[in-house]
Amino acid sequence: MPDVGEGLTEAEVVTWHVGPGDTVTVNQIFAEIETAKAVVELPSPWAGKVDALLVETGRTVDVGTPIIAIETAEAGAPAATAAHAAAPAADDEAVANLVGYGPRAGSVTRRARRGASAAPPQAAPPTPAAPAPAPEPVAAPAASTTNGNGSGAPSDAVPLAKPPVRKLAKDLGIDLRAVTGSGAGGVITRADLEAHTSAPAAPQRAAASVGRSGGERREPIRGVRKATAAAVVSSAFTAPHVTEFLAVDVTETMALRDRLRATREYRDVKLTPLAFVAKAVCLAAARTPDINARWDEAAGEIVYYDHVQLGIAAATPRGLIVPKIRDADTLNLLELAGALSELTDTARAGKTAPAELTNGTFTITNIGVFGVDTGTPILNPGEAAILAVGAIKQTPWVVDGELAVRTVCQLSLSFDHRLVDGEQGSIFLSDVGKLLTDPGLALTW
């Protein structure tokens, strides 16, 4: 398992795109892994034949753990197999690392060459801690094994299915190894899953009864959910949160959006209210620098940032992630709208790069898309503030002493009271509100 460049210590194998006996080429995508925040495709560093898959899908393993063995043909020498992400062999034969910084030293051993006589293992230099043993292969290379009774039962091979089918099976809680594939070569199809779910459940697969009220379902805590839990707990018990609320009349901003949509520049752009909020946040942050800062406990310093690395909380099928718009304060409204559209599309497709999920300075979470008016958002670790935007709706509103129907939304700002006093937090929230009430005010700042 490689380090894909974000300093991770573990990852989950989500999908295998190859199986034992398949031929792979250099840089061919052979698997997808899920880190704490993103799904990453793994390219093969070698060309050859897959000897074995060493980790089953759904399993979380440490960086440096062998996950695949590929048999490579070396000129003038017998075919050899190498554990994926293996360290250089004792004879200094170079083995390509996949991405990132590669495996931990001493974490992987080289598999014996086929047809070569077994040689006694060489003594390894002492290390502070013994590495974990390599896991057993998930599937033998196109061979069958015998069970304890001597019968020729097939080995527990990795089931063949395309990524959408694997995701559907995961959502339905179906173990693909229990499904018989009807596609070419035994590939499991969506129809196979539908037929499997309609079949009577075996008694041993029934949910455990809990009293007389029904059953229960358990899932391991991993991936995005595990990372989110760690982040919010760390934030909630490290930074003293304060939350302020403001109701804002955004009638003029919504009217401006309608006018801009009719122009040539914005005709093909997805211009959402969130783009106006993002622009207002960047303008207001320039007037209140404490909002765009970080508390460095170790150094005993407050770090003020020159630019806004704007995080946008995005709900995805795998959970909550916060990709960033880099240097958002340098973008105009049209550029922000385009960046937001690209960011959300990439996040929902599960293609957000790990580097785009780190080093943010301020976050916006749009809870209004769920019909929610307001909330108390929790800070992302290392950031001074987060703004929640509530549902935009028609509401009775007093205008010049008269009751009128206006377009209104609720803003809620949570901030770290170590960095931001009530005065700074209130000024920032008020500035954002003023810009959304009267967008023309931005021309005067």
XYZ file of C-alpha atoms in Angstrom:
445
model
C 0.000 0.000 0.000
C 1.643 3.251 -1.119
C 1.586 6.667 0.518
C -0.323 8.673 -2.089
C 1.212 11.929 -0.992
C -0.960 13.126 1.879
C 1.003 11.442 4.677
C -1.632 8.766 5.263
C -0.904 5.725 7.398
C -3.633 3.419 6.066
C -6.137 3.054 3.243
C -9.004 0.791 2.227
C -8.976 -1.279 -0.946
C -12.260 -0.299 -2.613
C -12.103 -1.991 -6.023
C -9.843 -4.373 -7.907
C -9.786 -3.839 -11.677
C -7.690 -6.977 -12.276
C -7.643 -10.563 -11.075
C -5.166 -13.435 -10.887
C -3.887 -14.350 -14.340
C -4.670 -10.968 -15.897
C -1.976 -9.167 -17.870
C -1.144 -5.598 -16.818
C 0.893 -2.879 -18.456
C 2.928 -0.077 -16.893
C 0.652 2.667 -15.502
C -2.499 0.596 -16.041
C -4.994 1.300 -13.260
C -5.359 -1.942 -11.337
C -7.129 -0.839 -8.137
C -8.872 1.991 -6.305
C -8.152 2.789 -2.669
C -9.992 5.074 -0.277
C -7.930 7.267 2.010
C -9.333 9.351 4.832
C -10.952 11.698 2.345
C -10.643 10.591 -1.276
C -10.696 7.621 -3.635
C -7.383 7.277 -5.480
C -6.574 5.157 -8.528
C -3.404 3.048 -8.336
C -1.340 2.530 -11.522
C 0.897 -0.498 -11.979
C 4.647 0.210 -11.852
C 5.348 -3.000 -13.780
C 4.211 -4.895 -16.848
C 3.462 -8.568 -16.349
C 0.877 -11.050 -15.145
C -1.034 -10.747 -11.867
C 0.120 -13.580 -9.642
C -2.182 -12.910 -6.688
C -4.301 -10.278 -4.975
C -3.106 -10.126 -1.377
C -5.904 -8.017 0.124
C -9.643 -8.420 -0.319
C -11.898 -5.452 -1.134
C -13.231 -3.572 1.870
C -10.142 -4.223 3.964
C -8.101 -1.386 5.489
C -4.349 -1.963 5.551
C -1.301 0.022 6.656
C 0.960 1.819 4.213
C 3.754 -0.542 3.169
C 1.599 -3.682 3.332
C 1.815 -5.833 0.151
C -1.493 -5.758 -1.717
C -0.707 -7.361 -5.080
C 1.913 -9.685 -6.590
C 2.839 -9.236 -10.264
C 4.935 -11.751 -12.182
C 7.374 -9.955 -14.473
C 9.414 -11.485 -17.294
C 13.067 -10.457 -17.047
C 15.306 -10.782 -20.104
C 17.531 -13.858 -19.872
C 16.139 -14.902 -16.515
C 13.201 -16.943 -15.223
C 9.952 -15.115 -14.540
C 9.866 -13.376 -11.164
C 7.137 -12.141 -8.881
C 7.242 -9.048 -6.734
C 4.953 -7.844 -3.993
C 3.411 -4.500 -4.856
C 5.220 -1.529 -3.263
C 8.072 -3.868 -2.353
C 11.345 -2.521 -1.048
C 14.556 -3.200 -3.059
C 15.713 -6.805 -2.797
C 18.890 -7.838 -1.038
C 20.724 -8.011 -4.410
C 20.019 -4.275 -4.907
C 17.630 -4.965 -7.777
C 15.512 -1.820 -8.086
C 11.773 -2.114 -7.637
C 9.587 0.806 -8.701
C 7.612 2.647 -6.058
C 4.073 3.518 -7.025
C 3.433 7.063 -5.783
C 4.402 9.193 -2.822
C 7.393 8.245 -0.734
C 7.012 4.482 -1.049
C 6.852 1.829 1.690
C 8.453 1.756 5.067
C 11.833 0.095 5.038
C 11.764 -3.571 5.947
C 7.998 -3.853 5.674
C 7.958 -6.189 2.673
C 9.905 -9.249 1.581
C 10.465 -10.478 -1.961
C 8.622 -13.543 -3.157
C 10.702 -16.498 -4.371
C 11.197 -16.914 -8.101
C 9.211 -19.664 -9.765
C 11.253 -22.765 -10.365
C 14.144 -21.567 -8.222
C 15.362 -23.668 -5.339
C 14.572 -22.348 -1.903
C 17.539 -20.632 -0.321
C 17.997 -20.127 3.403
C 16.893 -16.658 4.443
C 19.610 -14.125 5.096
C 19.790 -12.527 8.466
C 18.197 -9.104 8.408
C 19.695 -6.156 10.300
C 18.018 -5.441 13.607
C 15.121 -3.002 13.484
C 13.232 -1.202 16.273
C 10.090 -3.197 15.615
C 9.412 -6.345 13.625
C 7.277 -5.725 10.515
C 3.870 -7.300 10.251
C 3.810 -10.510 8.179
C 2.510 -10.239 4.642
C -1.157 -11.203 4.349
C -2.196 -14.386 2.645
C -3.205 -13.999 -1.006
C -6.879 -13.391 -1.608
C -6.904 -15.753 -4.567
C -4.465 -18.349 -5.887
C -3.310 -17.912 -9.499
C -6.074 -19.741 -11.357
C -5.641 -22.948 -9.354
C -7.975 -24.941 -7.139
C -7.275 -26.155 -3.652
C -8.519 -29.138 -1.746
C -10.396 -28.956 1.504
C -9.863 -31.047 4.567
C -11.887 -33.895 3.058
C -9.748 -33.975 -0.075
C -12.491 -32.626 -2.325
C -11.581 -30.153 -5.058
C -13.384 -27.052 -3.758
C -12.394 -23.856 -5.608
C -10.437 -21.178 -3.772
C -12.182 -18.047 -2.485
C -11.394 -15.869 -5.530
C -12.059 -12.139 -5.751
C -15.509 -11.708 -7.373
C -15.533 -9.977 -10.764
C -17.751 -6.897 -11.036
C -17.561 -3.388 -12.436
C -17.186 -0.431 -10.008
C -20.869 0.695 -10.233
C -21.989 -2.843 -9.407
C -19.534 -3.030 -6.490
C -20.855 0.271 -5.138
C -24.459 -0.924 -5.449
C -23.555 -4.135 -3.621
C -21.889 -2.114 -0.865
C -24.940 0.144 -0.528
C -27.231 -2.908 -0.325
C -24.961 -4.720 2.107
C -24.419 -7.649 -0.273
C -21.275 -9.761 -0.119
C -20.290 -10.226 -3.766
C -18.699 -13.560 -2.929
C -22.202 -14.885 -2.256
C -23.481 -13.872 -5.715
C -23.139 -15.965 -8.875
C -22.217 -13.854 -11.906
C -24.136 -14.327 -15.142
C -21.930 -12.084 -17.280
C -19.100 -13.105 -19.559
C -16.374 -14.839 -17.587
C -18.545 -14.902 -14.454
C -18.784 -11.105 -14.118
C -21.504 -10.064 -11.650
C -24.093 -7.704 -13.129
C -26.732 -5.401 -11.668
C -29.363 -7.979 -12.613
C -27.504 -10.576 -10.544
C -27.699 -8.297 -7.501
C -31.413 -7.701 -8.057
C -32.008 -11.436 -8.339
C -29.935 -12.021 -5.202
C -31.909 -9.492 -3.138
C -35.244 -10.961 -4.274
C -34.222 -14.483 -3.262
C -35.247 -15.713 0.202
C -32.533 -14.953 2.727
C -30.787 -17.913 4.301
C -31.360 -18.281 8.033
C -27.674 -17.707 8.809
C -27.733 -14.360 6.945
C -30.690 -12.971 8.847
C -30.027 -9.999 11.110
C -29.571 -10.827 14.752
C -32.734 -10.253 16.733
C -32.703 -7.545 19.353
C -35.507 -8.195 21.798
C -38.871 -7.948 20.041
C -38.271 -4.611 18.335
C -36.322 -5.839 15.287
C -32.749 -6.339 14.103
C -29.624 -4.292 13.776
C -26.881 -3.724 11.236
C -23.221 -3.033 12.026
C -20.586 -1.449 9.811
C -16.915 -0.837 10.625
C -15.879 2.764 11.215
C -13.512 3.587 8.382
C -12.757 5.871 5.451
C -14.417 9.285 5.332
C -16.612 8.626 8.376
C -13.587 7.739 10.501
C -11.677 10.837 9.380
C -14.676 13.111 9.909
C -15.247 11.782 13.412
C -11.607 12.317 14.374
C -11.609 15.856 12.950
C -14.784 17.093 14.647
C -13.866 15.558 17.999
C -10.423 17.143 17.825
C -11.915 20.499 16.878
C -14.725 20.449 19.428
C -12.381 19.686 22.341
C -9.474 21.885 21.216
C -10.930 25.163 19.954
C -13.440 27.107 22.089
C -16.362 27.548 19.693
C -18.625 30.599 19.586
C -21.545 30.749 17.142
C -23.419 33.870 16.018
C -26.518 34.070 13.839
C -27.816 36.627 11.350
C -30.969 36.727 9.217
C -30.271 38.373 5.862
C -32.570 39.817 3.198
C -30.999 38.515 -0.039
C -33.735 39.769 -2.390
C -31.381 42.107 -4.252
C -28.684 39.450 -4.587
C -31.156 36.980 -6.086
C -32.376 39.661 -8.498
C -28.767 40.335 -9.514
C -28.267 36.633 -10.138
C -31.279 36.580 -12.470
C -29.916 39.558 -14.418
C -26.452 38.051 -14.724
C -27.845 34.735 -15.945
C -29.293 36.589 -18.937
C -25.916 38.020 -19.961
C -23.565 36.432 -22.476
C -20.728 35.940 -19.938
C -22.855 33.972 -17.456
C -25.187 32.228 -19.876
C -23.316 28.909 -19.747
C -22.210 29.184 -16.107
C -23.940 27.537 -13.163
C -24.408 30.670 -11.053
C -25.652 29.656 -7.594
C -26.262 31.776 -4.476
C -23.207 30.073 -2.971
C -20.995 31.959 -5.455
C -22.256 35.269 -4.047
C -21.677 34.040 -0.495
C -18.131 32.963 -1.399
C -17.380 36.376 -2.900
C -18.830 38.145 0.144
C -16.727 35.979 2.477
C -13.525 36.829 0.608
C -14.274 40.568 0.645
C -15.218 40.543 4.329
C -12.137 38.502 5.276
C -9.899 41.224 3.850
C -11.472 43.663 6.343
C -11.203 41.210 9.271
C -7.899 39.295 8.901
C -8.428 37.443 12.203
C -11.029 35.303 10.437
C -8.445 34.001 7.956
C -5.857 32.790 10.469
C -4.635 29.781 12.419
C -3.710 29.186 16.053
C -0.282 27.495 16.234
C -0.193 26.001 19.714
C 3.253 24.426 19.347
C 4.927 27.634 18.213
C 2.874 29.921 20.447
C 1.940 32.037 17.416
C -1.059 33.184 15.393
C -0.550 32.602 11.664
C -2.269 35.116 9.367
C -2.745 34.084 5.729
C -2.323 36.388 2.737
C -4.984 34.566 0.693
C -8.198 32.678 1.356
C -7.990 28.932 0.730
C -11.755 28.487 0.688
C -13.161 25.110 1.685
C -16.623 24.097 0.489
C -18.254 21.307 2.484
C -19.591 18.743 0.011
C -21.848 15.780 0.725
C -20.749 12.762 -1.331
C -21.825 9.105 -1.420
C -18.821 8.314 0.821
C -19.507 11.091 3.315
C -18.552 14.701 3.980
C -15.433 16.119 2.346
C -14.148 19.707 2.118
C -12.293 20.423 -1.154
C -10.635 23.817 -1.514
C -10.776 26.729 -3.950
C -7.195 27.982 -3.940
C -6.622 31.739 -3.546
C -10.366 32.334 -3.765
C -9.930 35.996 -2.858
C -8.136 36.599 -6.179
C -11.095 35.333 -8.254
C -13.986 37.389 -9.576
C -17.596 36.242 -9.349
C -17.527 34.495 -12.728
C -14.352 32.591 -11.829
C -15.731 31.637 -8.413
C -18.909 30.283 -9.996
C -16.875 28.139 -12.381
C -14.587 26.904 -9.599
C -17.573 25.973 -7.428
C -19.224 24.029 -10.248
C -16.042 22.106 -11.035
C -15.334 21.457 -7.362
C -18.763 20.002 -6.588
C -18.883 17.859 -9.751
C -15.436 16.423 -9.001
C -16.313 15.757 -5.353
C -19.556 13.931 -6.148
C -17.750 11.809 -8.730
C -15.218 10.807 -6.070
C -12.313 12.236 -8.074
C -11.093 14.923 -5.665
C -7.323 14.700 -5.289
C -6.023 14.314 -1.712
C -3.982 17.521 -2.055
C -7.201 19.486 -2.634
C -8.575 18.453 0.775
C -5.856 19.974 2.937
C -4.492 23.380 3.968
C -7.742 25.333 4.025
C -8.143 28.641 5.861
C -11.945 29.161 5.901
C -14.941 26.913 5.195
C -18.492 27.442 3.941
C -21.128 24.754 4.506
C -24.399 25.080 2.604
C -26.996 23.414 4.811
C -29.773 25.239 2.972
C -29.734 22.678 0.166
C -31.298 20.253 2.657
C -34.050 22.705 3.573
C -32.424 23.562 6.922
C -32.635 27.159 8.171
C -29.668 27.296 10.522
C -27.191 25.301 12.591
C -24.018 25.495 14.675
C -21.192 24.270 12.418
C -18.001 22.814 13.909
C -14.686 24.285 12.842
C -12.360 22.368 10.595
C -9.148 21.740 12.555
C -6.603 24.494 11.963
C -9.153 27.077 10.784
C -10.461 30.112 12.646
C -14.050 30.141 11.373
C -16.780 28.396 9.372
C -19.950 29.880 7.882
C -23.189 27.920 7.497
C -25.705 29.160 4.909
C -29.327 28.266 5.535
C -32.246 27.753 3.174
C -33.203 30.725 0.987
C -36.957 31.202 1.155
C -39.781 33.725 0.911
C -40.436 35.256 4.344
C -42.537 38.132 5.785
C -40.101 41.023 6.324
C -40.420 44.616 7.488
C -39.231 47.104 4.826
C -39.431 50.838 5.579
C -41.998 50.188 8.280
C -44.199 48.096 6.009
C -44.652 44.335 5.994
C -43.453 42.752 2.737
C -42.537 39.358 1.340
C -38.767 39.148 0.861
C -36.204 36.471 0.040
C -34.356 35.709 3.278
C -31.730 33.276 4.537
C -30.013 32.602 7.855
C -26.249 32.802 8.311
C -24.458 31.199 11.253
C -20.779 31.792 11.941
C -18.746 29.608 14.303
C -15.287 30.876 15.232
C -12.346 30.027 17.457
C -12.514 32.419 20.414
C -8.764 32.115 20.947
C -8.264 33.936 17.642
C -11.458 35.870 17.104
C -13.195 38.008 19.713
C -16.892 38.697 19.610
C -16.227 42.076 18.029
C -14.249 40.686 15.085
C -16.697 37.820 14.576
C -19.672 40.182 14.627
C -18.058 42.647 12.217
C -17.205 39.876 9.759
C -20.691 38.345 9.869
C -22.290 41.764 9.539
C -20.086 42.568 6.518
C -21.093 39.328 4.783
C -24.732 40.119 5.504
C -24.447 43.669 4.144
C -22.901 42.446 0.895
C -25.673 39.906 0.390
C -28.360 42.490 1.222
C -26.861 45.130 -1.069
C -24.374 43.534 -3.527
C -23.583 46.958 -5.003
C -21.835 47.799 -1.736
C -18.881 45.707 -2.940
C -17.985 48.541 -5.326
C -17.187 50.799 -2.381
C -14.812 48.400 -0.583
